[in-house]
Structures are given as structure tokens and as C-alpha cells.
Amino acid sequence: MVKNVMTGQVDDAQENEGTDEGAEEVSYTAVLLTQGNHRFYTLAMPTDVLAETCVVDPRVENPIDGFQRLLDEKRAHEIADYIDNGFGTIPGSIILSAQPQAELEYTRKSRTIKFRKTPRSFLILDGQHRVYGFKLAKTHLRVPVVIYNKLTRAEETRLFMDINTKQRPVPPELILDIKRLAEIETDSEALLRDVFDTFNKDPASPLFGLLSPSERKPGKISRVTFNQSVKPIWSSLSNSDYDAIYAALCAYLHAWTAALKAVSADNNLTNPTLFKAIMLAFPTIAQRVSDRFDADYSQKNFGKILNSLFENIKKNDVLKPGTSHKALHETFRKALSAGFSLGKTK
């Protein structure tokens, strides 16, 4: 069975059946290239023609022969909106394998390919969400396309595997790091960036030398991990200005560094599970500081609250924090509750 990428309908026609009678024949200028053992054609094709002629063969539909992924309709709609709103271009090539129904031919003298335009002319090896997005978009474009011809199913599968394992996506840390250059940061992203950058550059910061802005590094807190740690508590910070946010978080993390050092666990501050749990506990601990010390968010006052916490947790809770920051945060919350008593001023 072959599934049409545009309609989602399963077509019972087999690949080795004849071409659709009366199918329109179209031709485009193309360049023949050779790489290793493979020859392929590069050309520019209208997106509406792609939408009419391409199929995918998702493995869940065809577990014996299928090898591709199911379509994510949300992602396709995002691509369609991106195209229709005129935000930019999508220059990456769509990679196709011509099927027998296409009857694809290349004329070297005129450098053109021609094929029959049927709903099963091409199998998508890479770019199925883009093709589906092209179908959903109201705007038609010409986009770069690479077409292989006369591949066996084994060759198609190997190419699919190579494309999806040897090409690496841009790290999310780098995307966050360059959003400001692209002028697409939201206000909250800009504020998070400023807080992160100050922690990274200020020699007096408790995180100085422990952060990595644009990539993941062992023993460092990446920008992605930092943002993931701060966003859940954003509502407790967003009404304050930048200076107040940084000062409070700086004092808070200094207090944690001192408390962790006392149990020989200060090197674990960059552990993602522990760091996320620490940040998740900030609103509760800051509230205790506000209640007991009249909102004086100093390292000393944060430290006094943390003393109560550390009296009621095990050393291994911070030495071996595990993999669930939510579970660790719950341990912290219970420890804070156990250490609380009305009127206690320790």
C-alpha cells in the first residue's frame, strides 16, 4: 500500500502496476550529477506539482516494506503558515525517488527531464513535511528538488537511513544563542538571555565558568538547560526588573553553592537534574525569606532557609540526584515542610 502525502488516503495500487492512463507529461530543465555509485537529477519544481505527484510509505502503515515516519500535521501547518506569511525561504532540496509510474526520462542534449504527473510518480526520501506544507500553503513556489531514478526498495531505504543519520540538526543551544541576531526573540527570551549572559560573564557570579552559551558541554549548564530550569518559575520573576531578578537568583545560587560545598557536593551544581530542582524550589524558598526576613533576598537569608532543608534530606539526594528533577524537588519541598515551625527564627 502507498499513502498519498497530501490526502492521507491509502492507495491499493502496487508500484509495479502500469501508469495512469491519460496522465499529463511535464518537463523541466535539470542537471545530471554523479556521486559515488549514484546518479541523480537536480532541478527546480513547482510546489503544486510536488503536491500532486509525491507519496510517502510510512512504516506504521506498511511494517514489512515501509521505512518512513508518520506525518506530523502540526509541523506541516507551521511550514504552510511560514510560506504564506512571507517570512523567508526554504532552500533545502526535497529528495525523491522516481517510481515506475513516472516513466522518467532525461535528455542530455537539452538537459531536461520529463515524467508523467501521477499521484504516485515519486516516493519522498527526505522532505515529506515540507511537501505536505506546500500542499497546505496558498502560495506556490519553485523549490530545489533532487530526483533519483530506478532505485530498488533496498537502495531507497539505505538512502533514507543515510539522510536521516548522517545529517545533524543545528543544536538548540546555538539556535537560542543566535535568535537575537535574527531579531526574533520574544521579550521573555531576551530577558532570559540577559540573565544567562550576566551569570556567564560576571566574575562574582556563582555560575561563572559553569555555563555554555551555544553548545552542550560536560560539566557545564547549557543555555537550553538554564532556560528550561527558569521558565517553570517565570511567573514569580516576570513582575520584577532585570536587576532584581539577577540579584535574587545570584544570592540564591550562592547560598546553594555554599550548602552543597558543606556536604562535598558543590561540583554537582551543573548536574541538570539537581540544577532544575534547585530552580524549581526557588519560589518556595524565596517566600520563606520574604516572610521571615522582610523580603531581604540576601545570600545569608537564603542560607538560613537552606539550613533547614539540608537538615531534612539525605546527603545522597544531592550527591546522586537521579534523573527526575520533579521527584528531587518534591524531596526538597517535603524537607522544607518538615523543617518549618510557627515562629521559628533559626
mmCIF file of C-alpha atoms in Angstrom:
data_model
loop_
_atom_site.group_PDB
_atom_site.id
_atom_site.type_symbol
_atom_site.label_atom_id
_atom_site.label_comp_id
_atom_site.label_asym_id
_atom_site.label_seq_id
_atom_site.Cartn_x
_atom_site.Cartn_y
_atom_site.Cartn_z
ATOM 1 C CA MET A 1 0.000 0.000 0.000
ATOM 2 C CA VAL A 2 1.166 3.539 -0.749
ATOM 3 C CA LYS A 3 -0.057 6.536 1.199
ATOM 4 C CA ASN A 4 -0.643 9.860 -0.533
ATOM 5 C CA VAL A 5 1.231 12.543 1.390
ATOM 6 C CA MET A 6 -1.430 15.139 0.661
ATOM 7 C CA THR A 7 -4.663 13.279 1.312
ATOM 8 C CA GLY A 8 -3.637 10.660 3.839
ATOM 9 C CA GLN A 9 -5.535 8.087 1.781
ATOM 10 C CA VAL A 10 -4.043 4.630 1.299
ATOM 11 C CA ASP A 11 -3.858 3.606 -2.352
ATOM 12 C CA ASP A 12 -4.064 -0.128 -3.003
ATOM 13 C CA ALA A 13 -2.218 0.189 -6.308
ATOM 14 C CA GLN A 14 1.164 -1.529 -6.296
ATOM 15 C CA GLU A 15 4.339 0.101 -7.572
ATOM 16 C CA ASN A 16 4.735 -2.330 -10.468
ATOM 17 C CA GLU A 17 1.344 -1.594 -11.961
ATOM 18 C CA GLY A 18 1.082 0.498 -15.126
ATOM 19 C CA THR A 19 0.933 4.264 -15.353
ATOM 20 C CA ASP A 20 -2.305 6.196 -15.023
ATOM 21 C CA GLU A 21 -3.877 6.466 -18.460
ATOM 22 C CA GLY A 22 -4.047 10.000 -19.779
ATOM 23 C CA ALA A 23 -1.587 11.351 -17.185
ATOM 24 C CA GLU A 24 -0.137 14.716 -18.162
ATOM 25 C CA GLU A 25 3.541 14.704 -19.159
ATOM 26 C CA VAL A 26 5.684 17.568 -17.851
ATOM 27 C CA SER A 27 9.333 18.509 -18.330
ATOM 28 C CA TYR A 28 11.868 20.692 -16.508
ATOM 29 C CA THR A 29 15.448 21.758 -17.013
ATOM 30 C CA ALA A 30 17.699 19.536 -14.890
ATOM 31 C CA VAL A 31 21.345 18.771 -14.240
ATOM 32 C CA LEU A 32 22.626 15.203 -14.035
ATOM 33 C CA LEU A 33 25.133 14.633 -11.224
ATOM 34 C CA THR A 34 27.070 11.598 -10.079
ATOM 35 C CA GLN A 35 28.173 10.943 -6.500
ATOM 36 C CA GLY A 36 29.803 7.621 -5.737
ATOM 37 C CA ASN A 37 27.628 4.879 -7.160
ATOM 38 C CA HIS A 38 24.559 7.080 -7.553
ATOM 39 C CA ARG A 39 23.323 9.360 -10.312
ATOM 40 C CA PHE A 40 20.606 11.908 -9.659
ATOM 41 C CA TYR A 41 18.981 14.959 -11.194
ATOM 42 C CA THR A 42 18.759 18.444 -9.650
ATOM 43 C CA LEU A 43 16.052 20.845 -10.747
ATOM 44 C CA ALA A 44 13.544 23.443 -9.598
ATOM 45 C CA MET A 45 9.985 22.159 -9.417
ATOM 46 C CA PRO A 46 6.723 23.988 -8.637
ATOM 47 C CA THR A 47 5.351 23.120 -5.208
ATOM 48 C CA ASP A 48 1.906 22.363 -6.598
ATOM 49 C CA VAL A 49 3.426 19.703 -8.892
ATOM 50 C CA LEU A 50 5.254 18.181 -5.926
ATOM 51 C CA ALA A 51 1.983 18.088 -4.018
ATOM 52 C CA GLU A 52 0.239 16.271 -6.858
ATOM 53 C CA THR A 53 2.916 13.662 -7.558
ATOM 54 C CA CYS A 54 4.525 12.624 -4.245
ATOM 55 C CA VAL A 55 3.737 9.846 -1.788
ATOM 56 C CA VAL A 56 5.245 8.522 1.419
ATOM 57 C CA ASP A 57 5.272 4.958 2.637
ATOM 58 C CA PRO A 58 5.092 5.182 6.447
ATOM 59 C CA ARG A 59 6.307 2.098 8.285
ATOM 60 C CA VAL A 60 3.314 2.020 10.614
ATOM 61 C CA GLU A 61 1.073 1.587 7.559
ATOM 62 C CA ASN A 62 3.337 -0.960 5.896
ATOM 63 C CA PRO A 63 5.524 -2.694 8.527
ATOM 64 C CA ILE A 64 7.011 -5.112 6.023
ATOM 65 C CA ASP A 65 8.303 -2.731 3.350
ATOM 66 C CA GLY A 66 7.745 0.751 4.788
ATOM 67 C CA PHE A 67 10.569 2.766 6.277
ATOM 68 C CA GLN A 68 9.415 6.370 6.649
ATOM 69 C CA ARG A 69 7.901 8.307 9.545
ATOM 70 C CA LEU A 70 4.300 9.307 10.115
ATOM 71 C CA LEU A 71 3.443 12.850 9.155
ATOM 72 C CA ASP A 72 3.207 15.472 11.889
ATOM 73 C CA GLU A 73 0.333 17.650 10.670
ATOM 74 C CA LYS A 74 1.136 20.447 13.130
ATOM 75 C CA ARG A 75 4.631 20.754 11.694
ATOM 76 C CA ALA A 76 3.262 20.807 8.135
ATOM 77 C CA HIS A 77 0.791 23.576 9.048
ATOM 78 C CA GLU A 78 3.653 25.595 10.567
ATOM 79 C CA ILE A 79 5.559 25.288 7.291
ATOM 80 C CA ALA A 80 2.476 26.368 5.322
ATOM 81 C CA ASP A 81 1.987 29.413 7.565
ATOM 82 C CA TYR A 82 5.672 30.282 7.237
ATOM 83 C CA ILE A 83 5.359 30.256 3.439
ATOM 84 C CA ASP A 84 2.060 32.149 3.253
ATOM 85 C CA ASN A 85 3.218 34.846 5.679
ATOM 86 C CA GLY A 86 6.286 35.507 3.551
ATOM 87 C CA PHE A 87 8.731 35.090 6.449
ATOM 88 C CA GLY A 88 11.546 33.628 4.367
ATOM 89 C CA THR A 89 12.675 30.823 2.117
ATOM 90 C CA ILE A 90 13.058 27.055 2.330
ATOM 91 C CA PRO A 91 16.172 26.403 0.203
ATOM 92 C CA GLY A 92 16.833 22.785 1.225
ATOM 93 C CA SER A 93 16.269 20.207 -1.508
ATOM 94 C CA ILE A 94 13.360 17.787 -1.477
ATOM 95 C CA ILE A 95 14.801 14.339 -2.220
ATOM 96 C CA LEU A 96 12.673 11.976 -4.300
ATOM 97 C CA SER A 97 12.872 8.543 -5.844
ATOM 98 C CA ALA A 98 11.125 8.263 -9.227
ATOM 99 C CA GLN A 99 8.641 5.384 -9.357
ATOM 100 C CA PRO A 100 7.808 3.317 -12.464
ATOM 101 C CA GLN A 101 4.560 5.266 -12.941
ATOM 102 C CA ALA A 102 6.582 8.426 -13.626
ATOM 103 C CA GLU A 103 8.280 6.967 -16.707
ATOM 104 C CA LEU A 104 11.044 9.481 -16.051
ATOM 105 C CA GLU A 105 13.408 10.202 -18.948
ATOM 106 C CA TYR A 106 16.427 12.503 -19.192
ATOM 107 C CA THR A 107 17.537 14.176 -22.426
ATOM 108 C CA ARG A 108 21.229 15.020 -22.155
ATOM 109 C CA LYS A 109 21.284 17.362 -25.177
ATOM 110 C CA SER A 110 18.576 19.684 -23.864
ATOM 111 C CA ARG A 111 19.310 18.934 -20.194
ATOM 112 C CA THR A 112 15.692 18.237 -19.405
ATOM 113 C CA ILE A 113 13.779 15.544 -17.616
ATOM 114 C CA LYS A 114 10.222 14.613 -18.383
ATOM 115 C CA PHE A 115 7.795 12.467 -16.421
ATOM 116 C CA ARG A 116 4.138 11.595 -16.170
ATOM 117 C CA LYS A 117 2.313 13.556 -13.489
ATOM 118 C CA THR A 118 0.515 10.857 -11.499
ATOM 119 C CA PRO A 119 -0.315 10.714 -7.762
ATOM 120 C CA ARG A 120 2.398 8.057 -7.356
ATOM 121 C CA SER A 121 5.209 9.388 -9.554
ATOM 122 C CA PHE A 122 7.677 9.939 -6.710
ATOM 123 C CA LEU A 123 8.454 8.489 -3.301
ATOM 124 C CA ILE A 124 9.732 11.101 -0.833
ATOM 125 C CA LEU A 125 13.062 10.175 0.733
ATOM 126 C CA ASP A 126 13.503 13.486 2.565
ATOM 127 C CA GLY A 127 11.175 16.453 2.968
ATOM 128 C CA GLN A 128 7.740 14.910 3.495
ATOM 129 C CA HIS A 129 6.660 17.627 5.967
ATOM 130 C CA ARG A 130 7.794 20.357 3.591
ATOM 131 C CA VAL A 131 5.855 18.783 0.708
ATOM 132 C CA TYR A 132 2.759 18.457 2.882
ATOM 133 C CA GLY A 133 3.240 22.085 3.950
ATOM 134 C CA PHE A 134 3.482 23.100 0.283
ATOM 135 C CA LYS A 135 0.132 21.401 -0.329
ATOM 136 C CA LEU A 136 -1.493 23.250 2.575
ATOM 137 C CA ALA A 137 0.003 26.628 1.603
ATOM 138 C CA LYS A 138 -1.917 29.034 -0.594
ATOM 139 C CA THR A 139 1.335 30.369 -2.051
ATOM 140 C CA HIS A 140 3.088 28.392 -4.789
ATOM 141 C CA LEU A 141 6.866 28.415 -5.096
ATOM 142 C CA ARG A 142 9.578 26.765 -7.134
ATOM 143 C CA VAL A 143 11.828 24.745 -4.868
ATOM 144 C CA PRO A 144 15.042 22.735 -5.345
ATOM 145 C CA VAL A 145 14.480 19.027 -5.888
ATOM 146 C CA VAL A 146 16.809 16.040 -6.192
ATOM 147 C CA ILE A 147 15.436 13.012 -8.065
ATOM 148 C CA TYR A 148 16.943 9.535 -8.064
ATOM 149 C CA ASN A 149 15.733 7.118 -10.704
ATOM 150 C CA LYS A 150 15.459 3.343 -10.911
ATOM 151 C CA LEU A 151 16.348 2.682 -7.284
ATOM 152 C CA THR A 152 15.452 -0.638 -5.689
ATOM 153 C CA ARG A 153 13.479 -0.608 -2.428
ATOM 154 C CA ALA A 154 16.698 -1.576 -0.601
ATOM 155 C CA GLU A 155 18.531 1.386 -2.158
ATOM 156 C CA GLU A 156 15.684 3.747 -1.259
ATOM 157 C CA THR A 157 15.761 2.504 2.319
ATOM 158 C CA ARG A 158 19.546 2.875 2.606
ATOM 159 C CA LEU A 159 19.383 6.424 1.232
ATOM 160 C CA PHE A 160 16.639 7.281 3.712
ATOM 161 C CA MET A 161 18.808 5.940 6.539
ATOM 162 C CA ASP A 162 21.881 7.860 5.338
ATOM 163 C CA ILE A 163 19.967 11.117 5.001
ATOM 164 C CA ASN A 164 18.464 10.834 8.478
ATOM 165 C CA THR A 165 21.561 9.654 10.344
ATOM 166 C CA LYS A 166 24.460 11.493 8.699
ATOM 167 C CA GLN A 167 22.839 14.941 8.638
ATOM 168 C CA ARG A 168 22.892 16.585 12.057
ATOM 169 C CA PRO A 169 20.405 19.304 13.047
ATOM 170 C CA VAL A 170 21.644 22.601 14.440
ATOM 171 C CA PRO A 171 21.916 22.299 18.245
ATOM 172 C CA PRO A 172 19.056 24.071 20.073
ATOM 173 C CA GLU A 173 21.682 25.866 22.184
ATOM 174 C CA LEU A 174 23.026 27.554 19.049
ATOM 175 C CA ILE A 175 19.516 28.484 17.861
ATOM 176 C CA LEU A 176 18.843 30.237 21.181
ATOM 177 C CA ASP A 177 22.254 31.908 21.026
ATOM 178 C CA ILE A 178 21.645 33.465 17.594
ATOM 179 C CA LYS A 179 17.968 34.416 17.978
ATOM 180 C CA ARG A 180 18.922 37.946 18.923
ATOM 181 C CA LEU A 181 20.966 38.308 15.714
ATOM 182 C CA ALA A 182 17.914 37.122 13.772
ATOM 183 C CA GLU A 183 15.768 39.711 15.612
ATOM 184 C CA ILE A 184 13.115 37.140 16.518
ATOM 185 C CA GLU A 185 13.483 36.995 20.301
ATOM 186 C CA THR A 186 10.409 37.427 22.461
ATOM 187 C CA ASP A 187 10.602 39.778 25.462
ATOM 188 C CA SER A 188 10.861 36.841 27.875
ATOM 189 C CA GLU A 189 13.582 35.186 25.746
ATOM 190 C CA ALA A 190 15.519 38.446 25.701
ATOM 191 C CA LEU A 191 15.291 38.772 29.487
ATOM 192 C CA LEU A 192 16.375 35.155 29.982
ATOM 193 C CA ARG A 193 19.279 35.747 27.628
ATOM 194 C CA ASP A 194 20.398 38.801 29.594
ATOM 195 C CA VAL A 195 20.232 36.940 32.913
ATOM 196 C CA PHE A 196 22.151 33.959 31.487
ATOM 197 C CA ASP A 197 24.792 36.184 29.894
ATOM 198 C CA THR A 198 25.368 38.097 33.136
ATOM 199 C CA PHE A 199 25.747 34.864 35.090
ATOM 200 C CA ASN A 200 28.212 33.762 32.420
ATOM 201 C CA LYS A 201 30.326 36.947 32.317
ATOM 202 C CA ASP A 202 30.217 38.292 35.879
ATOM 203 C CA PRO A 203 33.291 37.007 37.816
ATOM 204 C CA ALA A 204 31.268 37.317 41.041
ATOM 205 C CA SER A 205 28.515 35.064 39.666
ATOM 206 C CA PRO A 206 28.018 31.666 41.336
ATOM 207 C CA LEU A 207 27.800 30.241 37.787
ATOM 208 C CA PHE A 208 30.911 31.954 36.435
ATOM 209 C CA GLY A 209 32.824 29.400 34.368
ATOM 210 C CA LEU A 210 29.999 26.869 34.653
ATOM 211 C CA LEU A 211 27.860 27.917 31.669
ATOM 212 C CA SER A 212 27.995 27.095 27.949
ATOM 213 C CA PRO A 213 26.070 29.569 25.736
ATOM 214 C CA SER A 214 25.957 27.838 22.343
ATOM 215 C CA GLU A 215 26.566 24.102 22.836
ATOM 216 C CA ARG A 216 26.303 21.258 25.328
ATOM 217 C CA LYS A 217 29.485 20.555 27.262
ATOM 218 C CA PRO A 218 30.144 18.065 30.091
ATOM 219 C CA GLY A 219 30.230 19.806 33.445
ATOM 220 C CA LYS A 220 28.544 22.936 32.083
ATOM 221 C CA ILE A 221 24.979 24.250 32.160
ATOM 222 C CA SER A 222 23.833 24.953 28.610
ATOM 223 C CA ARG A 223 21.581 27.851 27.674
ATOM 224 C CA VAL A 224 18.800 25.350 26.902
ATOM 225 C CA THR A 225 19.066 23.723 30.355
ATOM 226 C CA PHE A 226 19.185 27.142 32.020
ATOM 227 C CA ASN A 227 16.055 28.312 30.197
ATOM 228 C CA GLN A 228 14.254 25.036 30.934
ATOM 229 C CA SER A 229 15.119 25.496 34.607
ATOM 230 C CA VAL A 230 13.943 29.107 34.868
ATOM 231 C CA LYS A 231 10.794 29.019 32.711
ATOM 232 C CA PRO A 232 8.683 26.989 35.227
ATOM 233 C CA ILE A 233 9.251 29.720 37.849
ATOM 234 C CA TRP A 234 8.914 32.601 35.419
ATOM 235 C CA SER A 235 5.642 33.814 36.941
ATOM 236 C CA SER A 236 7.464 34.518 40.219
ATOM 237 C CA LEU A 237 10.084 36.599 38.398
ATOM 238 C CA SER A 238 8.379 38.339 35.486
ATOM 239 C CA ASN A 239 6.939 41.228 37.513
ATOM 240 C CA SER A 240 10.416 42.306 38.630
ATOM 241 C CA ASP A 241 13.017 44.211 36.654
ATOM 242 C CA TYR A 242 16.216 42.672 35.397
ATOM 243 C CA ASP A 243 18.424 43.889 38.249
ATOM 244 C CA ALA A 244 16.099 42.493 40.920
ATOM 245 C CA ILE A 245 15.811 39.142 39.154
ATOM 246 C CA TYR A 246 19.544 38.755 38.757
ATOM 247 C CA ALA A 247 20.335 39.886 42.313
ATOM 248 C CA ALA A 248 17.843 37.458 43.870
ATOM 249 C CA LEU A 249 18.901 34.480 41.725
ATOM 250 C CA CYS A 250 22.565 35.278 42.277
ATOM 251 C CA ALA A 251 22.166 35.343 46.075
ATOM 252 C CA TYR A 252 20.034 32.187 45.931
ATOM 253 C CA LEU A 253 22.594 30.216 43.913
ATOM 254 C CA HIS A 254 25.473 31.459 46.067
ATOM 255 C CA ALA A 255 23.606 30.077 49.071
ATOM 256 C CA TRP A 256 23.111 26.755 47.307
ATOM 257 C CA THR A 257 26.800 26.607 46.342
ATOM 258 C CA ALA A 258 27.790 27.093 49.977
ATOM 259 C CA ALA A 259 25.272 24.494 51.198
ATOM 260 C CA LEU A 260 26.415 21.951 48.594
ATOM 261 C CA LYS A 261 30.069 22.610 49.437
ATOM 262 C CA ALA A 262 29.355 21.771 53.073
ATOM 263 C CA VAL A 263 28.385 18.234 52.010
ATOM 264 C CA SER A 264 31.108 17.969 49.340
ATOM 265 C CA ALA A 265 28.559 18.187 46.517
ATOM 266 C CA ASP A 266 29.347 21.630 45.088
ATOM 267 C CA ASN A 267 30.661 20.038 41.857
ATOM 268 C CA ASN A 268 27.124 18.748 41.269
ATOM 269 C CA LEU A 269 25.621 22.202 40.786
ATOM 270 C CA THR A 270 25.865 21.736 36.998
ATOM 271 C CA ASN A 271 24.028 18.399 37.112
ATOM 272 C CA PRO A 272 20.860 19.118 35.051
ATOM 273 C CA THR A 273 18.560 17.209 37.432
ATOM 274 C CA LEU A 274 19.892 18.982 40.511
ATOM 275 C CA PHE A 275 20.015 22.420 38.875
ATOM 276 C CA LYS A 276 16.421 22.153 37.632
ATOM 277 C CA ALA A 277 15.234 21.001 41.075
ATOM 278 C CA ILE A 278 17.115 23.876 42.726
ATOM 279 C CA MET A 279 15.467 26.425 40.432
ATOM 280 C CA LEU A 280 12.045 24.823 40.859
ATOM 281 C CA ALA A 281 12.403 25.278 44.634
ATOM 282 C CA PHE A 282 13.185 28.994 44.301
ATOM 283 C CA PRO A 283 9.632 30.385 44.733
ATOM 284 C CA THR A 284 9.022 28.357 47.908
ATOM 285 C CA ILE A 285 12.373 29.245 49.449
ATOM 286 C CA ALA A 286 12.102 32.898 48.373
ATOM 287 C CA GLN A 287 8.648 33.043 50.001
ATOM 288 C CA ARG A 288 10.177 31.800 53.266
ATOM 289 C CA VAL A 289 12.841 34.506 53.014
ATOM 290 C CA SER A 290 10.177 37.126 52.326
ATOM 291 C CA ASP A 291 8.100 36.038 55.332
ATOM 292 C CA ARG A 292 10.955 35.734 57.822
ATOM 293 C CA PHE A 293 13.330 38.444 56.673
ATOM 294 C CA ASP A 294 11.027 41.095 55.212
ATOM 295 C CA ALA A 295 11.914 40.312 51.573
ATOM 296 C CA ASP A 296 15.637 40.743 52.153
ATOM 297 C CA TYR A 297 16.859 38.322 49.492
ATOM 298 C CA SER A 298 20.469 38.026 50.618
ATOM 299 C CA GLN A 299 22.753 35.012 50.426
ATOM 300 C CA LYS A 300 22.765 34.879 54.231
ATOM 301 C CA ASN A 301 18.972 34.730 54.476
ATOM 302 C CA PHE A 302 18.652 32.171 51.702
ATOM 303 C CA GLY A 303 21.315 30.164 53.526
ATOM 304 C CA LYS A 304 19.284 30.110 56.732
ATOM 305 C CA ILE A 305 16.318 28.586 54.906
ATOM 306 C CA LEU A 306 18.588 26.077 53.176
ATOM 307 C CA ASN A 307 19.998 25.016 56.557
ATOM 308 C CA SER A 308 16.521 23.761 57.438
ATOM 309 C CA LEU A 309 16.256 21.964 54.112
ATOM 310 C CA PHE A 310 19.623 20.217 54.441
ATOM 311 C CA GLU A 311 18.781 19.073 57.959
ATOM 312 C CA ASN A 312 15.931 17.015 56.483
ATOM 313 C CA ILE A 313 17.419 15.484 53.340
ATOM 314 C CA LYS A 314 19.995 12.759 52.811
ATOM 315 C CA LYS A 315 23.437 13.616 51.513
ATOM 316 C CA ASN A 316 22.884 11.300 48.559
ATOM 317 C CA ASP A 317 19.876 13.359 47.480
ATOM 318 C CA VAL A 318 22.329 15.969 46.159
ATOM 319 C CA LEU A 319 25.316 13.681 45.537
ATOM 320 C CA LYS A 320 23.257 11.307 43.395
ATOM 321 C CA PRO A 321 20.248 13.345 42.242
ATOM 322 C CA GLY A 322 18.937 10.746 39.771
ATOM 323 C CA THR A 323 17.131 11.651 36.574
ATOM 324 C CA SER A 324 13.846 13.253 37.722
ATOM 325 C CA HIS A 325 14.119 16.875 38.788
ATOM 326 C CA LYS A 326 10.443 16.878 39.751
ATOM 327 C CA ALA A 327 10.960 13.975 42.171
ATOM 328 C CA LEU A 328 14.000 15.710 43.661
ATOM 329 C CA HIS A 329 12.050 18.941 44.009
ATOM 330 C CA GLU A 330 9.346 17.041 45.877
ATOM 331 C CA THR A 331 12.056 15.789 48.269
ATOM 332 C CA PHE A 332 13.129 19.400 48.817
ATOM 333 C CA ARG A 333 9.534 20.527 49.355
ATOM 334 C CA LYS A 334 8.901 17.865 51.990
ATOM 335 C CA ALA A 335 12.180 18.705 53.715
ATOM 336 C CA LEU A 336 11.225 22.377 53.892
ATOM 337 C CA SER A 337 7.811 21.491 55.330
ATOM 338 C CA ALA A 338 9.406 19.202 57.927
ATOM 339 C CA GLY A 339 11.774 21.951 58.976
ATOM 340 C CA PHE A 340 9.082 24.580 59.392
ATOM 341 C CA SER A 341 7.502 25.547 62.685
ATOM 342 C CA LEU A 342 5.419 28.592 63.537
ATOM 343 C CA GLY A 343 7.564 31.401 64.813
ATOM 344 C CA LYS A 344 10.815 29.579 64.108
ATOM 345 C CA THR A 345 13.604 32.098 63.591
ATOM 346 C CA LYS A 346 16.606 29.834 63.206
#
